[in-house]
Tab-separated table of C-alpha atoms (C1' of nucleotides) in Angstrom:
chain	number	residue	atom	x	y	z
A	893	MET	CA	-2.048	9.386	36.398
A	894	ILE	CA	-1.305	6.566	37.923
A	895	ASP	CA	-0.184	6.123	41.615
A	896	ASP	CA	3.647	5.921	42.712
A	897	THR	CA	2.969	2.139	43.216
A	898	ALA	CA	1.802	1.276	39.770
A	899	ALA	CA	4.508	4.157	38.050
A	900	ARG	CA	7.758	2.591	40.602
A	901	ALA	CA	6.738	-0.830	38.875
A	902	GLN	CA	6.671	0.741	35.431
A	903	VAL	CA	10.163	2.137	35.893
A	904	VAL	CA	11.500	-0.945	37.279
A	905	GLY	CA	9.945	-2.658	34.754
A	906	ALA	CA	11.180	-0.847	31.518
A	907	ALA	CA	14.338	-0.438	33.250
A	908	ASP	CA	15.443	-4.045	33.575
A	909	ARG	CA	13.810	-4.888	29.515
A	910	LEU	CA	15.976	-1.413	28.264
A	911	PHE	CA	19.937	-2.468	30.845
A	912	TYR	CA	19.137	-6.136	30.635
A	913	ALA	CA	19.077	-5.622	26.477
A	914	CYS	CA	21.379	-3.691	25.940
A	915	GLY	CA	23.364	-3.629	29.502
A	916	VAL	CA	23.175	-1.007	32.534
A	917	GLN	CA	25.382	2.508	30.963
A	918	ALA	CA	24.349	2.033	27.202
A	919	VAL	CA	20.565	3.192	28.359
A	920	GLY	CA	20.215	6.892	28.981
A	921	MET	CA	17.540	7.817	31.970
A	922	ASP	CA	16.010	8.896	28.709
A	923	ALA	CA	15.519	5.795	26.882
A	924	VAL	CA	13.451	4.557	30.556
A	925	ARG	CA	11.616	7.581	30.494
A	926	THR	CA	10.545	6.481	26.872
A	927	GLU	CA	9.873	3.384	27.716
A	928	ALA	CA	8.496	3.542	31.221
A	929	GLY	CA	5.940	6.521	30.034
A	930	VAL	CA	6.257	8.292	33.240
A	931	SER	CA	8.506	11.929	33.588
A	932	LEU	CA	11.911	12.366	34.205
A	933	LYS	CA	10.834	14.790	37.214
A	934	ARG	CA	8.680	11.243	38.868
A	935	ILE	CA	11.092	8.952	38.029
A	936	TYR	CA	14.048	11.347	40.243
A	937	ARG	CA	11.333	11.557	43.246
A	938	LEU	CA	10.983	7.766	43.414
A	939	PHE	CA	14.387	6.572	42.106
A	940	PRO	CA	16.766	9.071	43.629
A	941	SER	CA	20.088	8.128	41.175
A	942	LYS	CA	20.289	5.832	38.842
A	943	ASP	CA	21.912	3.890	41.146
A	944	ASP	CA	19.455	2.937	43.317
A	945	LEU	CA	17.326	1.780	40.041
A	946	ILE	CA	19.787	-0.692	39.197
A	947	VAL	CA	19.346	-2.000	42.382
A	948	ALA	CA	15.304	-1.307	42.134
A	949	VAL	CA	15.723	-3.643	39.347
A	950	LEU	CA	18.243	-5.613	40.521
A	951	GLU	CA	15.310	-6.533	43.559
A	952	ARG	CA	12.742	-6.954	41.655
A	953	ARG	CA	14.566	-10.087	39.524
A	954	ARG	CA	15.141	-12.007	42.738
A	955	GLU	CA	11.939	-11.863	43.311
A	956	VAL	CA	10.919	-13.306	40.341
A	957	TRP	CA	14.182	-15.351	41.145
A	958	ASP	CA	12.611	-17.183	43.638
A	959	ALA	CA	9.038	-17.615	42.636
A	960	GLY	CA	10.360	-19.884	40.156
A	961	ILE	CA	12.429	-21.212	41.655
A	962	ALA	CA	10.128	-21.965	44.179
A	963	ALA	CA	7.311	-22.365	41.494
A	964	THR	CA	9.634	-25.380	40.022
A	965	ALA	CA	10.483	-27.031	43.244
A	966	GLU	CA	6.942	-27.490	44.096
A	967	ARG	CA	6.335	-29.734	41.066
A	968	ALA	CA	8.945	-31.613	42.133
A	969	ALA	CA	8.465	-34.293	45.409
A	970	THR	CA	12.377	-35.120	47.592
A	971	PRO	CA	14.751	-32.895	47.857
A	972	ARG	CA	17.011	-34.612	45.332
A	973	GLU	CA	13.784	-33.936	42.618
A	974	LYS	CA	14.149	-30.509	44.293
A	975	LEU	CA	17.985	-30.225	43.766
A	976	LEU	CA	17.269	-31.355	40.003
A	977	ALA	CA	14.272	-29.179	39.621
A	978	VAL	CA	16.451	-26.263	39.067
A	979	PHE	CA	17.927	-27.360	35.743
A	980	ASP	CA	14.441	-27.752	34.562
A	981	PHE	CA	13.641	-24.175	35.423
A	982	LEU	CA	17.367	-22.753	33.902
A	983	ASP	CA	16.783	-25.055	31.033
A	984	ALA	CA	12.762	-23.139	30.503
A	985	TRP	CA	14.524	-19.655	31.092
A	986	PHE	CA	17.772	-20.818	28.487
A	987	ARG	CA	14.908	-20.852	25.887
A	988	GLU	CA	13.044	-17.316	26.118
A	989	PRO	CA	13.769	-15.570	22.876
A	990	ASP	CA	15.575	-13.390	24.512
A	991	PHE	CA	17.353	-14.597	27.216
A	992	ARG	CA	20.200	-12.857	27.344
A	993	GLY	CA	22.348	-14.898	30.669
A	994	CYS	CA	22.644	-14.420	34.017
A	995	ALA	CA	21.353	-10.019	34.232
A	996	PHE	CA	23.093	-10.454	38.749
A	997	ILE	CA	26.329	-11.536	36.638
A	998	ASN	CA	25.749	-9.500	33.363
A	999	PHE	CA	25.631	-5.502	36.520
A	1000	TYR	CA	28.583	-7.342	38.037
A	1001	GLY	CA	30.922	-7.323	35.740
A	1002	GLU	CA	29.838	-4.166	33.878
A	1003	LEU	CA	29.817	-2.358	37.424
A	1004	SER	CA	31.270	-4.128	40.218
A	1005	GLY	CA	34.463	-1.065	39.985
A	1006	GLY	CA	31.313	1.784	40.977
A	1007	SER	CA	28.752	1.175	42.349
A	1008	GLU	CA	29.151	-0.648	45.884
A	1009	GLU	CA	26.023	-1.018	46.528
A	1010	VAL	CA	25.601	-3.154	42.692
A	1011	ARG	CA	28.428	-5.291	44.588
A	1012	ARG	CA	26.287	-6.155	47.476
A	1013	THR	CA	22.374	-7.044	45.944
A	1014	VAL	CA	24.227	-9.117	43.325
A	1015	ARG	CA	26.300	-11.153	46.560
A	1016	GLU	CA	23.604	-11.931	48.368
A	1017	GLN	CA	21.523	-13.109	45.622
A	1018	LYS	CA	24.110	-15.463	45.232
A	1019	GLU	CA	25.147	-16.277	48.671
A	1020	ALA	CA	21.316	-16.862	49.417
A	1021	PHE	CA	20.807	-18.873	46.100
A	1022	GLY	CA	23.837	-21.120	47.578
A	1023	ALA	CA	22.125	-21.474	50.720
A	1024	TYR	CA	19.250	-22.643	48.665
A	1025	VAL	CA	20.552	-25.474	48.005
A	1026	ALA	CA	22.665	-26.046	50.886
A	1027	ARG	CA	19.038	-26.780	52.279
A	1028	LEU	CA	17.901	-29.058	49.822
A	1029	VAL	CA	21.446	-31.062	50.018
A	1030	ASP	CA	21.071	-31.569	53.790
A	1031	GLU	CA	17.337	-32.331	53.348
A	1032	ALA	CA	18.634	-35.158	50.683
A	1033	GLY	CA	20.589	-36.735	52.885
A	1034	ALA	CA	23.624	-35.756	50.691
A	1035	PRO	CA	26.741	-33.995	51.669
A	1036	ALA	CA	26.808	-30.491	52.482
A	1037	SER	CA	30.021	-30.480	50.538
A	1038	LEU	CA	28.215	-31.336	47.573
A	1039	ALA	CA	26.389	-28.209	47.535
A	1040	PRO	CA	29.522	-26.067	45.565
A	1041	GLN	CA	29.374	-27.761	43.173
A	1042	ILE	CA	25.823	-28.113	42.519
A	1043	SER	CA	26.201	-24.020	42.908
A	1044	ILE	CA	28.646	-23.595	40.181
A	1045	LEU	CA	27.428	-26.213	38.215
A	1046	ALA	CA	24.196	-23.765	38.183
A	1047	GLU	CA	26.200	-20.802	37.644
A	1048	GLY	CA	27.874	-22.151	35.253
A	1049	ALA	CA	25.144	-22.919	32.751
A	1050	GLN	CA	23.867	-19.582	32.692
A	1051	THR	CA	26.947	-18.037	31.473
A	1052	THR	CA	27.364	-20.770	28.391
A	1053	ALA	CA	24.399	-20.609	28.106
A	1054	ALA	CA	24.649	-16.943	27.377
A	1055	ILE	CA	27.778	-16.865	25.783
A	1056	ALA	CA	26.846	-20.552	23.190
A	1057	ASN	CA	23.859	-19.217	22.445
A	1058	THR	CA	22.049	-22.275	22.975
A	1059	PRO	CA	20.326	-24.460	26.325
A	1060	ASP	CA	21.972	-27.564	25.797
A	1061	ALA	CA	23.848	-25.830	28.927
A	1062	ALA	CA	20.927	-27.108	31.369
A	1063	ALA	CA	20.580	-30.634	30.453
A	1064	HIS	CA	24.866	-30.730	31.004
A	1065	ALA	CA	24.830	-29.369	33.998
A	1066	ARG	CA	21.822	-31.393	34.553
A	1067	ALA	CA	23.610	-34.714	34.044
A	1068	ALA	CA	26.574	-33.931	36.423
A	1069	ALA	CA	24.367	-32.845	38.942
A	1070	GLU	CA	22.534	-36.268	38.855
A	1071	ALA	CA	26.347	-37.740	39.061
A	1072	LEU	CA	27.434	-36.095	41.432
A	1073	LEU	CA	24.370	-36.473	43.350
A	1074	ALA	CA	23.462	-40.915	42.774
A	1075	ASP	CA	27.700	-40.551	43.468
A	1076	ALA	CA	26.657	-38.519	47.634
A	1077	LEU	CA	23.745	-40.639	47.834
A	1078	ASP	CA	24.845	-44.161	47.563
B	752	MET	CA	60.510	6.841	20.284
B	753	ILE	CA	59.611	3.039	20.910
B	754	ASP	CA	58.750	1.389	17.230
B	755	ASP	CA	55.215	0.291	16.737
B	756	THR	CA	55.502	-3.404	17.927
B	757	ALA	CA	56.915	-1.612	21.576
B	758	ALA	CA	53.908	1.313	21.541
B	759	ARG	CA	50.732	-1.514	20.822
B	760	ALA	CA	51.789	-3.999	23.731
B	761	GLN	CA	52.272	-0.909	26.163
B	762	VAL	CA	48.422	0.014	24.808
B	763	VAL	CA	47.187	-3.025	24.534
B	764	GLY	CA	47.963	-3.818	28.315
B	765	ALA	CA	47.308	-0.888	29.172
B	766	ALA	CA	43.360	-0.766	27.975
B	767	ASP	CA	43.798	-4.940	29.724
B	768	ARG	CA	44.620	-3.132	33.417
B	769	LEU	CA	42.012	-0.132	32.753
B	770	PHE	CA	38.929	-1.891	31.143
B	771	TYR	CA	39.580	-5.339	33.560
B	772	ALA	CA	39.467	-3.056	37.164
B	773	CYS	CA	37.339	-1.038	35.474
B	774	GLY	CA	35.006	-1.613	33.208
B	775	VAL	CA	35.053	-1.080	29.195
B	776	GLN	CA	32.563	1.780	29.325
B	777	ALA	CA	33.742	3.786	32.113
B	778	VAL	CA	37.623	4.184	31.316
B	779	GLY	CA	38.326	6.401	28.436
B	780	MET	CA	40.429	7.411	25.844
B	781	ASP	CA	42.165	9.384	27.732
B	782	ALA	CA	42.668	7.185	30.738
B	783	VAL	CA	44.216	4.391	28.277
B	784	ARG	CA	46.756	7.074	26.677
B	785	THR	CA	47.664	8.213	30.504
B	786	GLU	CA	48.047	5.156	31.426
B	787	ALA	CA	50.186	3.564	28.764
B	788	GLY	CA	51.582	7.133	27.447
B	789	VAL	CA	51.206	6.848	23.830
B	790	SER	CA	49.766	9.750	22.813
B	791	LEU	CA	46.131	9.583	21.379
B	792	LYS	CA	47.065	10.227	17.737
B	793	ARG	CA	49.143	6.986	17.658
B	794	ILE	CA	46.658	5.009	20.096
B	795	TYR	CA	44.598	5.866	17.458
B	796	ARG	CA	46.858	4.834	14.175
B	797	LEU	CA	47.282	1.838	15.549
B	798	PHE	CA	44.383	1.433	16.541
B	799	PRO	CA	41.326	2.948	14.324
B	800	SER	CA	38.378	2.301	16.987
B	801	LYS	CA	37.935	1.994	20.298
B	802	ASP	CA	36.540	-1.587	20.168
B	803	ASP	CA	39.314	-2.541	17.953
B	804	LEU	CA	41.621	-1.884	21.048
B	805	ILE	CA	38.667	-3.876	22.490
B	806	VAL	CA	39.716	-6.395	20.642
B	807	ALA	CA	42.673	-6.729	20.639
B	808	VAL	CA	42.630	-6.903	24.672
B	809	LEU	CA	40.917	-9.601	24.306
B	810	GLU	CA	42.897	-11.770	21.980
B	811	ARG	CA	45.728	-10.942	24.508
B	812	ARG	CA	43.707	-12.311	26.929
B	813	ARG	CA	44.031	-15.128	25.209
B	814	GLU	CA	46.995	-15.951	24.687
B	815	VAL	CA	48.228	-15.627	28.240
B	816	TRP	CA	44.748	-18.121	29.195
B	817	ASP	CA	46.124	-20.537	26.885
B	818	ALA	CA	49.658	-20.275	27.043
B	819	GLY	CA	48.270	-20.819	31.518
B	820	ILE	CA	46.781	-23.833	30.278
B	821	ALA	CA	49.326	-25.669	28.883
B	822	ALA	CA	51.577	-24.637	31.203
B	823	THR	CA	50.064	-26.108	33.415
B	824	ALA	CA	48.976	-29.074	31.378
B	825	GLU	CA	52.968	-29.479	31.727
B	826	ARG	CA	53.568	-30.566	34.430
B	827	ALA	CA	50.736	-33.328	34.633
B	828	ALA	CA	51.500	-37.239	33.042
B	829	THR	CA	48.279	-38.381	31.666
B	830	PRO	CA	45.011	-36.192	30.071
B	831	ARG	CA	42.946	-36.988	33.030
B	832	GLU	CA	46.277	-34.983	35.551
B	833	LYS	CA	45.140	-32.533	32.531
B	834	LEU	CA	41.721	-31.725	32.854
B	835	LEU	CA	42.635	-31.474	36.571
B	836	ALA	CA	45.142	-29.269	36.040
B	837	VAL	CA	42.572	-26.826	34.702
B	838	PHE	CA	40.910	-26.249	37.796
B	839	ASP	CA	44.858	-25.951	39.683
B	840	PHE	CA	45.250	-23.154	37.449
B	841	LEU	CA	42.186	-21.113	38.306
B	842	ASP	CA	42.622	-22.050	41.323
B	843	ALA	CA	45.918	-19.897	41.501
B	844	TRP	CA	44.436	-17.427	38.998
B	845	PHE	CA	41.493	-16.686	41.790
B	846	ARG	CA	44.075	-15.767	44.033
B	847	GLU	CA	46.045	-13.012	42.476
B	848	PRO	CA	45.161	-9.957	45.029
B	849	ASP	CA	43.412	-8.091	40.826
B	850	PHE	CA	40.831	-10.996	40.483
B	851	ARG	CA	37.572	-10.047	39.364
B	852	GLY	CA	36.591	-12.577	36.936
B	853	CYS	CA	37.036	-13.455	33.374
B	854	ALA	CA	37.219	-10.598	31.680
B	855	PHE	CA	36.074	-11.867	28.682
B	856	ILE	CA	32.190	-12.721	30.345
B	857	ASN	CA	32.510	-9.483	31.602
B	858	PHE	CA	33.204	-7.446	28.293
B	859	TYR	CA	30.655	-10.182	26.564
B	860	GLY	CA	28.082	-9.369	29.596
B	861	GLU	CA	28.282	-5.303	29.009
B	862	LEU	CA	29.321	-5.031	25.603
B	863	SER	CA	26.641	-8.243	24.367
B	864	GLY	CA	24.387	-5.609	23.418
B	865	GLY	CA	26.854	-3.592	20.970
B	866	SER	CA	29.783	-5.035	19.118
B	867	GLU	CA	29.111	-8.141	17.187
B	868	GLU	CA	33.194	-8.649	17.636
B	869	VAL	CA	33.171	-8.411	20.566
B	870	ARG	CA	30.534	-11.132	21.406
B	871	ARG	CA	32.603	-12.990	18.484
B	872	THR	CA	35.202	-12.901	20.109
B	873	VAL	CA	34.210	-14.500	23.141
B	874	ARG	CA	32.002	-17.250	21.397
B	875	GLU	CA	35.412	-18.244	20.299
B	876	GLN	CA	37.834	-18.816	23.318
B	877	LYS	CA	34.339	-20.328	24.821
B	878	GLU	CA	34.572	-22.627	21.916
B	879	ALA	CA	38.269	-23.148	21.806
B	880	PHE	CA	38.768	-23.658	25.705
B	881	GLY	CA	35.775	-25.804	24.848
B	882	ALA	CA	37.425	-27.968	22.361
B	883	TYR	CA	40.238	-27.981	24.504
B	884	VAL	CA	38.302	-30.597	26.866
B	885	ALA	CA	36.924	-32.574	24.401
B	886	ARG	CA	40.151	-33.396	23.573
B	887	LEU	CA	41.755	-33.871	26.826
B	888	VAL	CA	38.265	-36.314	27.863
B	889	ASP	CA	38.637	-38.347	24.456
B	890	GLU	CA	42.179	-39.110	25.496
B	891	ALA	CA	41.611	-39.717	28.308
B	892	GLY	CA	38.751	-42.162	27.666
B	893	ALA	CA	36.093	-41.350	29.296
B	894	PRO	CA	32.118	-40.913	27.094
B	895	ALA	CA	32.100	-37.254	25.378
B	896	SER	CA	29.187	-35.673	26.907
B	897	LEU	CA	31.769	-35.635	29.927
B	898	ALA	CA	33.026	-32.435	28.472
B	899	PRO	CA	30.835	-30.568	28.611
B	900	GLN	CA	30.324	-31.135	32.371
B	901	ILE	CA	33.799	-29.744	32.999
B	902	SER	CA	33.748	-26.666	30.501
B	903	ILE	CA	30.344	-25.512	32.559
B	904	LEU	CA	32.259	-26.096	35.829
B	905	ALA	CA	35.515	-24.479	35.389
B	906	GLU	CA	32.640	-21.443	33.536
B	907	GLY	CA	31.016	-21.103	37.143
B	908	ALA	CA	34.105	-21.716	39.198
B	909	GLN	CA	35.051	-18.868	37.312
B	910	THR	CA	32.167	-16.478	38.070
B	911	THR	CA	30.782	-17.478	41.553
B	912	ALA	CA	34.909	-17.087	42.977
B	913	ALA	CA	34.741	-13.218	41.676
B	914	ILE	CA	31.531	-12.466	43.051
B	915	ALA	CA	31.803	-14.438	46.372
B	916	ASN	CA	35.491	-13.491	46.453
B	917	THR	CA	37.045	-16.220	47.265
B	918	PRO	CA	39.435	-18.624	45.820
B	919	ASP	CA	37.531	-21.433	47.516
B	920	ALA	CA	35.142	-22.816	43.445
B	921	ALA	CA	38.147	-23.764	42.680
B	922	ALA	CA	38.718	-26.508	45.020
B	923	HIS	CA	35.060	-27.597	44.597
B	924	ALA	CA	35.300	-27.275	41.614
B	925	ARG	CA	37.942	-29.573	41.082
B	926	ALA	CA	36.176	-31.464	43.197
B	927	ALA	CA	33.488	-32.331	41.295
B	928	ALA	CA	35.252	-33.147	38.428
B	929	GLU	CA	37.447	-35.306	40.101
B	930	ALA	CA	34.451	-37.236	41.200
B	931	LEU	CA	33.095	-37.299	37.983
B	932	LEU	CA	36.210	-38.244	36.062
B	933	ALA	CA	35.758	-41.227	38.626
B	934	ASP	CA	32.614	-42.234	37.529
B	935	ALA	CA	33.159	-42.485	34.135
B	936	LEU	CA	36.386	-43.586	33.808
B	937	ASP	CA	34.977	-47.692	35.641
C	990	DT	C1'	-13.307	33.544	39.694
C	991	DA	C1'	-9.145	33.571	41.569
C	992	DC	C1'	-5.351	31.462	43.558
C	993	DT	C1'	-2.417	27.755	45.457
C	994	DC	C1'	-0.392	24.129	44.194
C	995	DT	C1'	1.655	19.613	41.523
C	996	DA	C1'	3.276	16.912	37.846
C	997	DG	C1'	4.577	16.625	33.050
C	998	DA	C1'	6.230	17.488	29.121
C	999	DG	C1'	11.017	18.394	27.741
C	1000	DA	C1'	15.048	22.091	27.549
C	1001	DA	C1'	19.996	22.858	29.927
C	1002	DC	C1'	24.069	21.903	32.537
C	1003	DG	C1'	27.920	21.228	33.507
C	1004	DA	C1'	31.007	16.487	32.844
C	1005	DT	C1'	32.198	13.702	29.744
C	1006	DC	C1'	32.741	9.863	26.296
C	1007	DG	C1'	35.126	9.107	21.527
C	1008	DT	C1'	37.416	11.049	18.026
C	1009	DT	C1'	39.939	15.013	15.170
C	1010	DC	C1'	42.601	17.891	14.280
C	1011	DT	C1'	46.118	22.323	16.023
C	1012	DC	C1'	50.773	23.213	16.751
C	1013	DA	C1'	55.317	23.817	17.850
C	1014	DC	C1'	59.318	20.805	17.164
C	1015	DC	C1'	62.031	17.261	15.884
C	1016	DG	C1'	65.540	14.280	12.509
C	1017	DC	C1'	67.428	14.064	8.252
C	1018	DA	C1'	67.583	15.163	2.467
C	1019	DA	C1'	69.587	19.595	-0.260
D	476	DT	C1'	71.080	26.713	6.509
D	477	DT	C1'	66.522	25.662	4.932
D	478	DG	C1'	62.818	23.447	3.911
D	479	DC	C1'	59.593	19.296	4.980
D	480	DG	C1'	56.859	14.072	6.686
D	481	DG	C1'	56.050	13.101	10.846
D	482	DT	C1'	56.020	13.373	15.510
D	483	DG	C1'	53.558	13.525	21.493
D	484	DA	C1'	50.852	17.341	23.361
D	485	DG	C1'	46.358	18.590	24.587
D	486	DA	C1'	43.018	21.820	22.418
D	487	DA	C1'	38.648	21.044	20.165
D	488	DC	C1'	34.569	19.054	18.461
D	489	DG	C1'	29.966	16.633	18.753
D	490	DA	C1'	27.379	13.807	21.020
D	491	DT	C1'	24.780	11.628	25.343
D	492	DC	C1'	25.520	11.048	29.607
D	493	DG	C1'	23.016	12.110	35.012
D	494	DT	C1'	21.029	15.560	36.908
D	495	DT	C1'	18.721	19.810	37.635
D	496	DC	C1'	15.283	23.969	35.929
D	497	DT	C1'	11.412	26.085	33.496
D	498	DC	C1'	6.905	27.005	32.405
D	499	DT	C1'	3.179	25.304	31.257
D	500	DA	C1'	-1.529	23.316	32.014
D	501	DG	C1'	-4.787	21.569	34.713
D	502	DA	C1'	-6.821	20.266	39.688
D	503	DG	C1'	-8.162	21.751	44.187
D	504	DT	C1'	-10.646	25.061	47.048
D	505	DA	C1'	-12.111	29.611	49.770
DNA sequence: TACTCTAGAGAACGATCGTTCTCACCGCAA
DNA sequence: TTGCGGTGAGAACGATCGTTCTCTAGAGTA
């Protein structure tokens, strides 16, 4: 038998795959149990309700996102390049075969009529990303008003890529960000 | 008794309000029947399945969107102003008290794992909007590469406004579009 | 060996879903 | 008046949901 930490990771990973691919409400807890190989009883000991599991999935997504953004930024030298690297990160993500849009946006659209905790978790993630962009904009010496514009480009690229089903949106958004940065920096 | 045309409009209107406010899967057909004041039997004669009703809701949303965009554009003189008017239209929409994001994006995130017809309807709407923007960009004498950038700004503004729960995103996106247009037109 | 405790497998529960069916009732031709 | 086709109201159906309960088997301890 595996320990609770490993079981937790398996359950969250399985739920992430299923929820992201099929939508949250379309996936039953039985399907999570089968995919995770962890008994229902144990799932409910680790996560008292499905809502708790959804939040855990979003929190794991956030960690993966933050780590990916950080890794991409590390390969860039200047704040300006770190900002543009966000769009390279998106480009690589859009090309993954199972890309299906931003899970935060998808879950929010599906569940914001219900669980308050899901709403809050999604909002916190988007605020954190906005703050990250704002910090880089400041470090690049550009006016603060540029930050929400770049965040909106990143946001729009994600939904556009998901619906149009092509990765082109990343390049388009990057080009727009470059132009806005060039405008602001001279 | 009302005729089929009026009953259809009532059902689609009721379903639109409920689906948009609560999410599609969270709303049962019984709730639609109560809100619309039309019997289940008649609903199922007008719409053979819930999927058909969802598509009808999206088609009505598209008509309302197109009419709103057209009305806003009419008040603008030049292609450039018509492009920027899109963001004024968004601004007014974001300020409506029951604004909850773009229904197409929300439905897509919730249902794209399922109904193929919903996927197609959403994709068509976004393509049509992209084509509208592309036409205006062309008429404004700007390079075609600007069109997807402006579309992405509009898309991103919608999700950002929904999640952050403020209408500011419209003004930010408009400012970015203005800068990109100014860049492209000289 | 005998007892206790815990875990897993999955049946069971009540609620709710999309959809269909029943049935009393209406306007209208003969 | 009598019969009939179609209506609305809502009960009913089978499936599935999130969640809990039962039962069995095995590990650890005296």
